[in-house]
PDB file of C-alpha atoms in Angstrom:
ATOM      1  CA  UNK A   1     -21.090   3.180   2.391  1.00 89.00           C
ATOM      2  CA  UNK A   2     -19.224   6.262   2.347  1.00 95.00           C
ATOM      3  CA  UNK A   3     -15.488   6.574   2.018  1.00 97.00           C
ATOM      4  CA  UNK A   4     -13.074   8.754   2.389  1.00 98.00           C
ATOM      5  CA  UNK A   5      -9.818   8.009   0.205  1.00 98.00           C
ATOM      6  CA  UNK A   6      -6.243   8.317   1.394  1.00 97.00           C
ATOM      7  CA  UNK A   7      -3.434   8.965  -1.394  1.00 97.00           C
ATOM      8  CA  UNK A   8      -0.443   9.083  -0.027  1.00 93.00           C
ATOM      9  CA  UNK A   9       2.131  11.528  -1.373  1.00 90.00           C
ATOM     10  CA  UNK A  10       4.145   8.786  -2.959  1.00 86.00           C
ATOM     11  CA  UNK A  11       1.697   7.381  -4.880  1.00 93.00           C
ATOM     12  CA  UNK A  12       0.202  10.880  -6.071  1.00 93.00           C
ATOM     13  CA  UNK A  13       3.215  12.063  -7.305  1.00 91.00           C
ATOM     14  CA  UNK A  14       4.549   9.007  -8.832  1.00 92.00           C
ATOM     15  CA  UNK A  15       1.851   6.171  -9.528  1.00 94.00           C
ATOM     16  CA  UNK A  16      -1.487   8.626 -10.405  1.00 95.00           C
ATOM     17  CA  UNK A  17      -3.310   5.604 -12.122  1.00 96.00           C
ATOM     18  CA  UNK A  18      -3.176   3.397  -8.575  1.00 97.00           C
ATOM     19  CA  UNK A  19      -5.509   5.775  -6.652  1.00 97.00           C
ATOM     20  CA  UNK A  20      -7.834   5.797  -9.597  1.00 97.00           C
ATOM     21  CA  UNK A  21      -7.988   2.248 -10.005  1.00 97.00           C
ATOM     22  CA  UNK A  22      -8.453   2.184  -6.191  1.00 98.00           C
ATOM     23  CA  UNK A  23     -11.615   4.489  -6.358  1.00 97.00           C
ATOM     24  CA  UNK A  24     -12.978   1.936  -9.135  1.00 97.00           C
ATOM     25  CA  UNK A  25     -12.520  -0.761  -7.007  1.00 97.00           C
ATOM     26  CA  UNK A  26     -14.658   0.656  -4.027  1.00 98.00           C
ATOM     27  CA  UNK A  27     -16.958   1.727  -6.383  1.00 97.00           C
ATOM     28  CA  UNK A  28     -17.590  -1.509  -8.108  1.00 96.00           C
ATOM     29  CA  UNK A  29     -17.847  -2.631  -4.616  1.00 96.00           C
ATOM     30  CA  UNK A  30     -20.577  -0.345  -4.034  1.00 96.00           C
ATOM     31  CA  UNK A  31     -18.783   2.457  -2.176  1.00 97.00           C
ATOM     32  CA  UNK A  32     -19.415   6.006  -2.234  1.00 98.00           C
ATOM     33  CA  UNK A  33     -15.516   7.475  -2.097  1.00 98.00           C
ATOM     34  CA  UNK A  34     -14.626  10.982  -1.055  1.00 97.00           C
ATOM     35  CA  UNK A  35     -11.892  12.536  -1.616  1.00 97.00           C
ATOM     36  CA  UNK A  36     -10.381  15.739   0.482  1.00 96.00           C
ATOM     37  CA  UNK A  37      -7.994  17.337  -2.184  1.00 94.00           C
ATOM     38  CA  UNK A  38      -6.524  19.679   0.855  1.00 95.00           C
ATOM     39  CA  UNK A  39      -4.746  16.425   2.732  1.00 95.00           C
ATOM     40  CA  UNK A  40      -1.187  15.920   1.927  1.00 93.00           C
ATOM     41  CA  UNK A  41       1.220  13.210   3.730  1.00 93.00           C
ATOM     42  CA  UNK A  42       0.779  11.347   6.811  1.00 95.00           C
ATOM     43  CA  UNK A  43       4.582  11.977   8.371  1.00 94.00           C
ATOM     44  CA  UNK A  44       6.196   8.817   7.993  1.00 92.00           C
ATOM     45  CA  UNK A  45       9.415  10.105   6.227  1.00 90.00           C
ATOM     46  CA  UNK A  46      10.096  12.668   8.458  1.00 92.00           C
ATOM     47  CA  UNK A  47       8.939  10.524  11.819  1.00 93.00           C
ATOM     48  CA  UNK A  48      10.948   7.595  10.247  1.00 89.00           C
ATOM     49  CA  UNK A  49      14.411  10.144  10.307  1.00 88.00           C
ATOM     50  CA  UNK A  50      13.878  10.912  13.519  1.00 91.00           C
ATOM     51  CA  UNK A  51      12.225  14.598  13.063  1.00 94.00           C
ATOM     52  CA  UNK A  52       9.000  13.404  15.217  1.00 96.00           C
ATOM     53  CA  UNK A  53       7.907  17.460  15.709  1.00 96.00           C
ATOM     54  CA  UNK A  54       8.021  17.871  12.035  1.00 96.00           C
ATOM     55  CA  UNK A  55       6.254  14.487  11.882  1.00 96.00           C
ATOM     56  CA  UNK A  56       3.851  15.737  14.296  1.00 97.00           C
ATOM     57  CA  UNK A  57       2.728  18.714  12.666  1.00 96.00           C
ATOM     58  CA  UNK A  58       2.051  16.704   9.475  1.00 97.00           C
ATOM     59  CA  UNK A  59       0.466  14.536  11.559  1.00 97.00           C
ATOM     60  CA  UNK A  60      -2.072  16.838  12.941  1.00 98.00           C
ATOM     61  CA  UNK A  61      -3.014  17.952   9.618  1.00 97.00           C
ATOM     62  CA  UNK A  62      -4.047  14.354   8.658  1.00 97.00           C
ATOM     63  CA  UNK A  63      -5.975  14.341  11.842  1.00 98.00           C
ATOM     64  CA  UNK A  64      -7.588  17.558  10.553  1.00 97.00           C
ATOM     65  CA  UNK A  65      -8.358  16.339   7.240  1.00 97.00           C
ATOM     66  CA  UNK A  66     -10.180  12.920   7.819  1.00 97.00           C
ATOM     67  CA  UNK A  67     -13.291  12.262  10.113  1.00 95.00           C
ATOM     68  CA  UNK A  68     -13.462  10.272  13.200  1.00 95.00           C
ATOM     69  CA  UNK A  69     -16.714   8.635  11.802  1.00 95.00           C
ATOM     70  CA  UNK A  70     -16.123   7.258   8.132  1.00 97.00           C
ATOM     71  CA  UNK A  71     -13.987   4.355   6.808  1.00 98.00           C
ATOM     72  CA  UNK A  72     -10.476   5.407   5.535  1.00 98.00           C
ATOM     73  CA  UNK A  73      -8.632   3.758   2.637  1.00 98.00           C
ATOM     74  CA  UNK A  74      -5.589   3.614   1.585  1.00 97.00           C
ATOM     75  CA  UNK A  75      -3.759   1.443  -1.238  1.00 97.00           C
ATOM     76  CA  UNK A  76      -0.253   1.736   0.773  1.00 94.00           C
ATOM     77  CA  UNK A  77       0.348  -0.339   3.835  1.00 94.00           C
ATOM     78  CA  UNK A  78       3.430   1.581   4.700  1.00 93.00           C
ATOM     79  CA  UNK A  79       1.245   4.832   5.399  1.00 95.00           C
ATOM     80  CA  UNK A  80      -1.771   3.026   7.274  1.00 97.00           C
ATOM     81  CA  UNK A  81       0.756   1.803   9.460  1.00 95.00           C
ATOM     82  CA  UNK A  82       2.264   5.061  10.092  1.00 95.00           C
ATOM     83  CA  UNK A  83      -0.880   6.196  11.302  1.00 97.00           C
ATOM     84  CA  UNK A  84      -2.077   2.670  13.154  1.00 96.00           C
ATOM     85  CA  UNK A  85       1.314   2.382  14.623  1.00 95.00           C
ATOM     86  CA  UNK A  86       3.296   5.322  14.303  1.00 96.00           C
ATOM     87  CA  UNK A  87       1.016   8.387  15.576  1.00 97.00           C
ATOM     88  CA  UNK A  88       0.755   6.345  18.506  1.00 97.00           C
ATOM     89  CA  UNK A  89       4.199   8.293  19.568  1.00 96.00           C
ATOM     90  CA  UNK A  90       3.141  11.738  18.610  1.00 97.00           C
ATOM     91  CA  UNK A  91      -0.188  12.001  19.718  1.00 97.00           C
ATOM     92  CA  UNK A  92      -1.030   9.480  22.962  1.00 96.00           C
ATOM     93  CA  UNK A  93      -2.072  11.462  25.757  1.00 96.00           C
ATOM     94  CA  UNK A  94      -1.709  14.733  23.325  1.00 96.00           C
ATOM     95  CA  UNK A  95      -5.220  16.695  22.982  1.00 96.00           C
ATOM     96  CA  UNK A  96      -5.713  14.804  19.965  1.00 97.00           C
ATOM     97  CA  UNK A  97      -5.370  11.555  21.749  1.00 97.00           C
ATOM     98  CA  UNK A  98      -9.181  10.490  21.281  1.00 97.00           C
ATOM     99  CA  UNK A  99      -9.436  12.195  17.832  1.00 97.00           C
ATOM    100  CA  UNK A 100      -6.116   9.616  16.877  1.00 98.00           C
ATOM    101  CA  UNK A 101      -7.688   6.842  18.344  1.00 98.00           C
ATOM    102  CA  UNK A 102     -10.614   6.971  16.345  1.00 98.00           C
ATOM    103  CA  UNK A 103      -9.046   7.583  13.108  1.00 98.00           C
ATOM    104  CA  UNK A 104      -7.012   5.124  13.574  1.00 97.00           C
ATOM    105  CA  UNK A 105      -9.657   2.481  13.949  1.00 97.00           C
ATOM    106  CA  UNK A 106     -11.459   3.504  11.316  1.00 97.00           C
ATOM    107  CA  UNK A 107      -8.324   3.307   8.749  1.00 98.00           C
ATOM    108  CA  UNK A 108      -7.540   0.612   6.571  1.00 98.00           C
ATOM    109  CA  UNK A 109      -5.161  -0.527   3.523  1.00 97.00           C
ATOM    110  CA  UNK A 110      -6.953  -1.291   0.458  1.00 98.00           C
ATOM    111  CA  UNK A 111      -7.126  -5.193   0.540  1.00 98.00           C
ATOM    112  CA  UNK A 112      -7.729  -5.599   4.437  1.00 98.00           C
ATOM    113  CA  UNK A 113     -10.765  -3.298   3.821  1.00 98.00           C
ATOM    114  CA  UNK A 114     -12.210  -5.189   0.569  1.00 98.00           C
ATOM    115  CA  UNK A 115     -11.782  -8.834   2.364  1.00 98.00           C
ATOM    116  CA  UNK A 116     -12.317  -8.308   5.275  1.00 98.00           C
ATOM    117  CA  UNK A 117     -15.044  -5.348   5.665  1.00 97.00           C
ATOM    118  CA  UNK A 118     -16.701  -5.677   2.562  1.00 97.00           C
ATOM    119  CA  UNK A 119     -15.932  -9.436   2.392  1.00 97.00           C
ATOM    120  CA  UNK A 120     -15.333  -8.857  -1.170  1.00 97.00           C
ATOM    121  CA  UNK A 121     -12.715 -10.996  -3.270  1.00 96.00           C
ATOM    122  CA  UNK A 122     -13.487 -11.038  -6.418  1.00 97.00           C
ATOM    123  CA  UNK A 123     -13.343  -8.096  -8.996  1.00 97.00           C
ATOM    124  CA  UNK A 124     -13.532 -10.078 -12.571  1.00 96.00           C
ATOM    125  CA  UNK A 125     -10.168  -8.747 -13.218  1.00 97.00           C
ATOM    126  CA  UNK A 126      -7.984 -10.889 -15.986  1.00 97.00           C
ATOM    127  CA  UNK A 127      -3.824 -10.917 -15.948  1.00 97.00           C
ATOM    128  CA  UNK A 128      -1.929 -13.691 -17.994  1.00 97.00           C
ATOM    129  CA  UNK A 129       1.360 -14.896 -16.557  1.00 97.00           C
ATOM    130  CA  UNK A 130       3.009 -16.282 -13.255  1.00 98.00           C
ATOM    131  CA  UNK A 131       3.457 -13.693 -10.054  1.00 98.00           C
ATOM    132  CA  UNK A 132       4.788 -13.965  -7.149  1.00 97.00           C
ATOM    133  CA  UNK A 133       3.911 -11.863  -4.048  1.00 97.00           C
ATOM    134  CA  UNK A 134       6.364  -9.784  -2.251  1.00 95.00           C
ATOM    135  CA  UNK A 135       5.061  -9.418   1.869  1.00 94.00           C
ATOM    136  CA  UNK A 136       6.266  -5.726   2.782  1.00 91.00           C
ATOM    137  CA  UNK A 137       7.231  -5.037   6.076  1.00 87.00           C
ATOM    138  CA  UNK A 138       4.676  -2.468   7.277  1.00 89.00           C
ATOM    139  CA  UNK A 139       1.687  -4.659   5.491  1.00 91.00           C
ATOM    140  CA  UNK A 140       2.739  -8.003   7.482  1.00 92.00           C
ATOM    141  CA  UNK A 141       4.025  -6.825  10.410  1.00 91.00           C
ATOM    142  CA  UNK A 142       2.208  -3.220  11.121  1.00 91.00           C
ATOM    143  CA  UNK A 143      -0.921  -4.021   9.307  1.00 94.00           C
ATOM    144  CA  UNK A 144      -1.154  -7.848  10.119  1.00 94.00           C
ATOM    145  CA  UNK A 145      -2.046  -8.419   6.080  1.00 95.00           C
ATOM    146  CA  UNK A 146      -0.915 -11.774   4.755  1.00 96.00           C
ATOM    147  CA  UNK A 147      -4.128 -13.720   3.288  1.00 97.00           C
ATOM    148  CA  UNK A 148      -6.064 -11.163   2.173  1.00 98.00           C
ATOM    149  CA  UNK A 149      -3.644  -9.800  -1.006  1.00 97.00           C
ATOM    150  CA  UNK A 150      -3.476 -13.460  -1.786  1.00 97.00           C
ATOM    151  CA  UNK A 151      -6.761 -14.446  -1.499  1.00 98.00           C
ATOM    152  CA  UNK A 152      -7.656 -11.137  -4.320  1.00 98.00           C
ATOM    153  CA  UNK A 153      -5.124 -12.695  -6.295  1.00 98.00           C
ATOM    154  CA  UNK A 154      -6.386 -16.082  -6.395  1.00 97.00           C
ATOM    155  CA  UNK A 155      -9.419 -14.733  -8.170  1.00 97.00           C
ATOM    156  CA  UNK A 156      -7.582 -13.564 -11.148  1.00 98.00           C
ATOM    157  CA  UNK A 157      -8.226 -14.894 -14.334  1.00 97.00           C
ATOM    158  CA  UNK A 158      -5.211 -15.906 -15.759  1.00 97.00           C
ATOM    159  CA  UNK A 159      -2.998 -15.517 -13.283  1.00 98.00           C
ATOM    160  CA  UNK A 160      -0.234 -18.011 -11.308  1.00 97.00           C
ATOM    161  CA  UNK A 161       0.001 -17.186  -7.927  1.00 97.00           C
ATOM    162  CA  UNK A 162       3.717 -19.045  -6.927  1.00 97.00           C
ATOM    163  CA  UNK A 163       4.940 -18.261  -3.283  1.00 96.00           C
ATOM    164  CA  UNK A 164       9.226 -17.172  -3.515  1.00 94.00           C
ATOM    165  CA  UNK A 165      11.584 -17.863  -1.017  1.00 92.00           C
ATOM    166  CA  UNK A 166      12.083 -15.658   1.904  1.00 88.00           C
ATOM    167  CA  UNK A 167       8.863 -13.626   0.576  1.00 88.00           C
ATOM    168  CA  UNK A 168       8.364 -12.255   4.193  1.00 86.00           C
ATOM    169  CA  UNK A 169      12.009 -10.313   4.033  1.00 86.00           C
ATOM    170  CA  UNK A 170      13.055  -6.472   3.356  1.00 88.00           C
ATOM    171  CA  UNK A 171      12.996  -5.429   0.024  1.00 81.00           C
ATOM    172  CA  UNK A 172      15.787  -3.234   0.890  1.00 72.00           C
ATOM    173  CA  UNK A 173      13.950  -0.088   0.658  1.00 73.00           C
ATOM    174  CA  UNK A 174      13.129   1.163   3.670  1.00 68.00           C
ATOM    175  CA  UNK A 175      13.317   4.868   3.045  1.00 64.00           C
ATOM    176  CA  UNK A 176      15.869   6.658   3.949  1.00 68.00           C
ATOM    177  CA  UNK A 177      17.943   3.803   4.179  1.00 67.00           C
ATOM    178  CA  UNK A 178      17.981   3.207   0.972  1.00 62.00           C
ATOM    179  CA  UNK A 179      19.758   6.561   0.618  1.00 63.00           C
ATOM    180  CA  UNK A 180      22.421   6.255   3.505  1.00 69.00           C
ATOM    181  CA  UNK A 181      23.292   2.445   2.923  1.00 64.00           C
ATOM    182  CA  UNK A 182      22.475   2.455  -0.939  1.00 74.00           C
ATOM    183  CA  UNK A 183      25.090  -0.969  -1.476  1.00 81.00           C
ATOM    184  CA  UNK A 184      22.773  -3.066   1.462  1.00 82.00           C
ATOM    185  CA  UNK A 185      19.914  -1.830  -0.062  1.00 80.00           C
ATOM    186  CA  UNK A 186      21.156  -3.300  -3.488  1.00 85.00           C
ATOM    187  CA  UNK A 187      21.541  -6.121  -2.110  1.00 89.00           C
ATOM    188  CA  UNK A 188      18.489  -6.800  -0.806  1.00 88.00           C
ATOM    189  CA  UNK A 189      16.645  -5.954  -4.067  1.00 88.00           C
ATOM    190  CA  UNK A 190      19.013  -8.332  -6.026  1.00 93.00           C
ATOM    191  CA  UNK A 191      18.311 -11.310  -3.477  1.00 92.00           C
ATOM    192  CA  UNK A 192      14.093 -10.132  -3.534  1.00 92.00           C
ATOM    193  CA  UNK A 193      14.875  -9.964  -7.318  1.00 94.00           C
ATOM    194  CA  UNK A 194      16.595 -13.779  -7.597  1.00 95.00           C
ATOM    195  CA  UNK A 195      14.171 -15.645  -5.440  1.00 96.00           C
ATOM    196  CA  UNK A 196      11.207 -14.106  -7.818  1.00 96.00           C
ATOM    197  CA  UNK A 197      13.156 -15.406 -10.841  1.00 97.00           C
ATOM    198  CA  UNK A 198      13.770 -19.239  -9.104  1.00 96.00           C
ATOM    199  CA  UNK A 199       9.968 -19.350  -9.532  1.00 96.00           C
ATOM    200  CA  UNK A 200      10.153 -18.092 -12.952  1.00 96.00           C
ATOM    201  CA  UNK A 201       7.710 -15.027 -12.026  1.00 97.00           C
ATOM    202  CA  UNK A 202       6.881 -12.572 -14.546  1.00 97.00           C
ATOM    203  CA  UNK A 203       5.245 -10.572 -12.024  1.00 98.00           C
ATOM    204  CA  UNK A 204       6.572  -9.094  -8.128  1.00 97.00           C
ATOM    205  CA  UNK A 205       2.774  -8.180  -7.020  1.00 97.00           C
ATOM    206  CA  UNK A 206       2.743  -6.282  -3.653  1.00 95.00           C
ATOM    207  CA  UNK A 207       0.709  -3.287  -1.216  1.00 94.00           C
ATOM    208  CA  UNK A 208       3.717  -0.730  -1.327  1.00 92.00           C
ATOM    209  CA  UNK A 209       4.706   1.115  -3.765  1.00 92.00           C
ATOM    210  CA  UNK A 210       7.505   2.351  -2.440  1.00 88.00           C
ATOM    211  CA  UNK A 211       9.098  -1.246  -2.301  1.00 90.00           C
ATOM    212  CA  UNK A 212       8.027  -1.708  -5.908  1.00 93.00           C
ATOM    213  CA  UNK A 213       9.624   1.438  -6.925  1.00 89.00           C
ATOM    214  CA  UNK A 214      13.136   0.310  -5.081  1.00 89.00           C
ATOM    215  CA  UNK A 215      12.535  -3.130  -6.889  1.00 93.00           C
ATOM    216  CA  UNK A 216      11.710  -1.703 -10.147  1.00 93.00           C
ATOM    217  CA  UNK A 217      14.863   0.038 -10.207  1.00 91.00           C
ATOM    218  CA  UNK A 218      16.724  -2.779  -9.891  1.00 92.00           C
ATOM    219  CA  UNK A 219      15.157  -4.496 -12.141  1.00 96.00           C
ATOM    220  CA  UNK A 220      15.378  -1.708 -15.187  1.00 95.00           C
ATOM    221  CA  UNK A 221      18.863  -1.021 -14.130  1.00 93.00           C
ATOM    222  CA  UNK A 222      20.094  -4.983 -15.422  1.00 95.00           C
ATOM    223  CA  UNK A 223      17.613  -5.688 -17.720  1.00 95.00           C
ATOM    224  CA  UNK A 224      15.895  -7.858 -16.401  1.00 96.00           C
ATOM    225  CA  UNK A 225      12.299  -9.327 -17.920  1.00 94.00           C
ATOM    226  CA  UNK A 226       9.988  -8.777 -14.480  1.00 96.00           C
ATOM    227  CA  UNK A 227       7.579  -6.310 -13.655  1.00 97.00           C
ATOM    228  CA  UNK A 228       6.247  -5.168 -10.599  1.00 97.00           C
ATOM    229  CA  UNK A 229       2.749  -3.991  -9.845  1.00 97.00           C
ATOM    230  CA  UNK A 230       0.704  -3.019  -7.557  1.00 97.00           C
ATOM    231  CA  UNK A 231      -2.375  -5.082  -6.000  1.00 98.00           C
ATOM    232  CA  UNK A 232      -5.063  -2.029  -6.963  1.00 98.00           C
ATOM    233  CA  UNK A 233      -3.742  -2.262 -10.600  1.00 98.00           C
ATOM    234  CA  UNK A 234      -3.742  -6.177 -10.916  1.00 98.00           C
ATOM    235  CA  UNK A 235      -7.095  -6.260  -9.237  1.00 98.00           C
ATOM    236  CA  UNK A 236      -8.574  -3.796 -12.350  1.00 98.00           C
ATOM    237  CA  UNK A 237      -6.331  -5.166 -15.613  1.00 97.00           C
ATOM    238  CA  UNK A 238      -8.889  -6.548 -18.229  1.00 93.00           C
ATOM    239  CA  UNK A 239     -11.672  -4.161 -16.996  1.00 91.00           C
ATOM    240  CA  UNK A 240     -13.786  -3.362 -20.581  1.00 68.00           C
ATOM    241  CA  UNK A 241     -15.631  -0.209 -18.531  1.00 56.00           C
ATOM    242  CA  UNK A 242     -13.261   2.712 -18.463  1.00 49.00           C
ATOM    243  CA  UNK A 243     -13.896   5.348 -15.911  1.00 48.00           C
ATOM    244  CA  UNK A 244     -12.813   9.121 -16.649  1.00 46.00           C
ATOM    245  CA  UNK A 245     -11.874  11.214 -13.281  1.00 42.00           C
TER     246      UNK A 245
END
């Protein structure tokens, strides 16, 4: 099966070793992953500011640079839903109306695609410690993903899966408005933060990056002993094989 890899520009720029260790999960899975080093970001911070022409002409690029007739995966629910849910608004009834359409059914985020295409849950991967797993708002409510990171996580050696309170709410990121209302957004980490710690997590385990970033940050900033990570890295710790790209 042939695939053609998504990297979103946050997670190139900042978290390298996540797309990697989301091409050796489709390969151990028996996938043959491309990768089109031309395509570049989907829109989503400029549609999500309210620039949709500047999100449009992004957007046409991604339309340019993925096929209507191979899978697409991504290991960020915030961008798959940009493209499920937000190019709806730039490009129905456009001339790329058809094109969108069929990219957008053919686009996944990592763990929808490896339960519930491949029907794949278990990777052999090995993590020692308690974790708790933080719902973002674009994988739950734009990509419809709730089970399926859970069910990847059950099926890690090791590891305590323990559900937090209020694990369905904003991490406070939300992209720009983390910038423009930086004391809300605080906030919100610090309560995402506390309700990990009732359950005496050592772990905040989630599809978004960008939430774990905003988390993270909190989380350096007092000191506290949590880590974040994301589900393609949890999915590959322990792995003996290393794979050089």
């Amino acid at each position: 099966m042939k695939i053609e890899l998504f990297v979103p520009c946050f997670v190139d720029q900042l978290y390298p070793e996540t797309a990697f260790n989301t091409i050796r999960l489709l390969e151990k899975s028996g996938c043959e992953v491309f990768y089109n080093s031309a395509q570049t970001c989907c829109g989503q911070p400029a549609y999500n500011a309210g620039y949709w022409e500047q999100a449009k002409e992004t957007g046409v690029k991604f339309l340019n640079d993925f096929s209507e007739t191979d899978y697409i995966v991504a290991p960020s629910a915030s961008c798959v839903g940009m493209v499920k849910n937000g190019f709806n608004d730039l490009f129905t009834n456009t001339n790329l109306h058809n094109k969108c359409r069929n990219i957008q059914g053919n686009i996944f985020e990592l763990s929808d695609f490896l339960v519930n295409v491949l029907k794949r849950d278990y990777f052999g991967a090995e993590l020692d410690g308690k974790a708790v797993y933080h719902d973002s708002c674009s994988g739950l409510r734009e990509c419809k993903i709730k089970e399926e990171p859970r069910q990847l996580l059950a099926k890690v050696h090791g590891l305590e899966l323990v559900e937090m309170k209020d694990t369905d709410m904003c991490c406070g990121f939300g992209g720009t408005f983390s910038v423009k209302f930086d004391a809300i957004s605080s906030a919100m980490a610090q309560q995402k933060v506390n309700n990990a710690l009732e359950q005496g997590a050592e772990y905040i385990i989630s599809t978004d990056l960008s939430c774990l970033l905003h988390l993270q940050g909190y989380i350096d900033k007092n000191n506290i002993p949590l880590k974040t990570m994301h589900l393609a890295d949890v999915l590959t710790s322990g792995w003996l094989e290393s794979t050089e790209y």
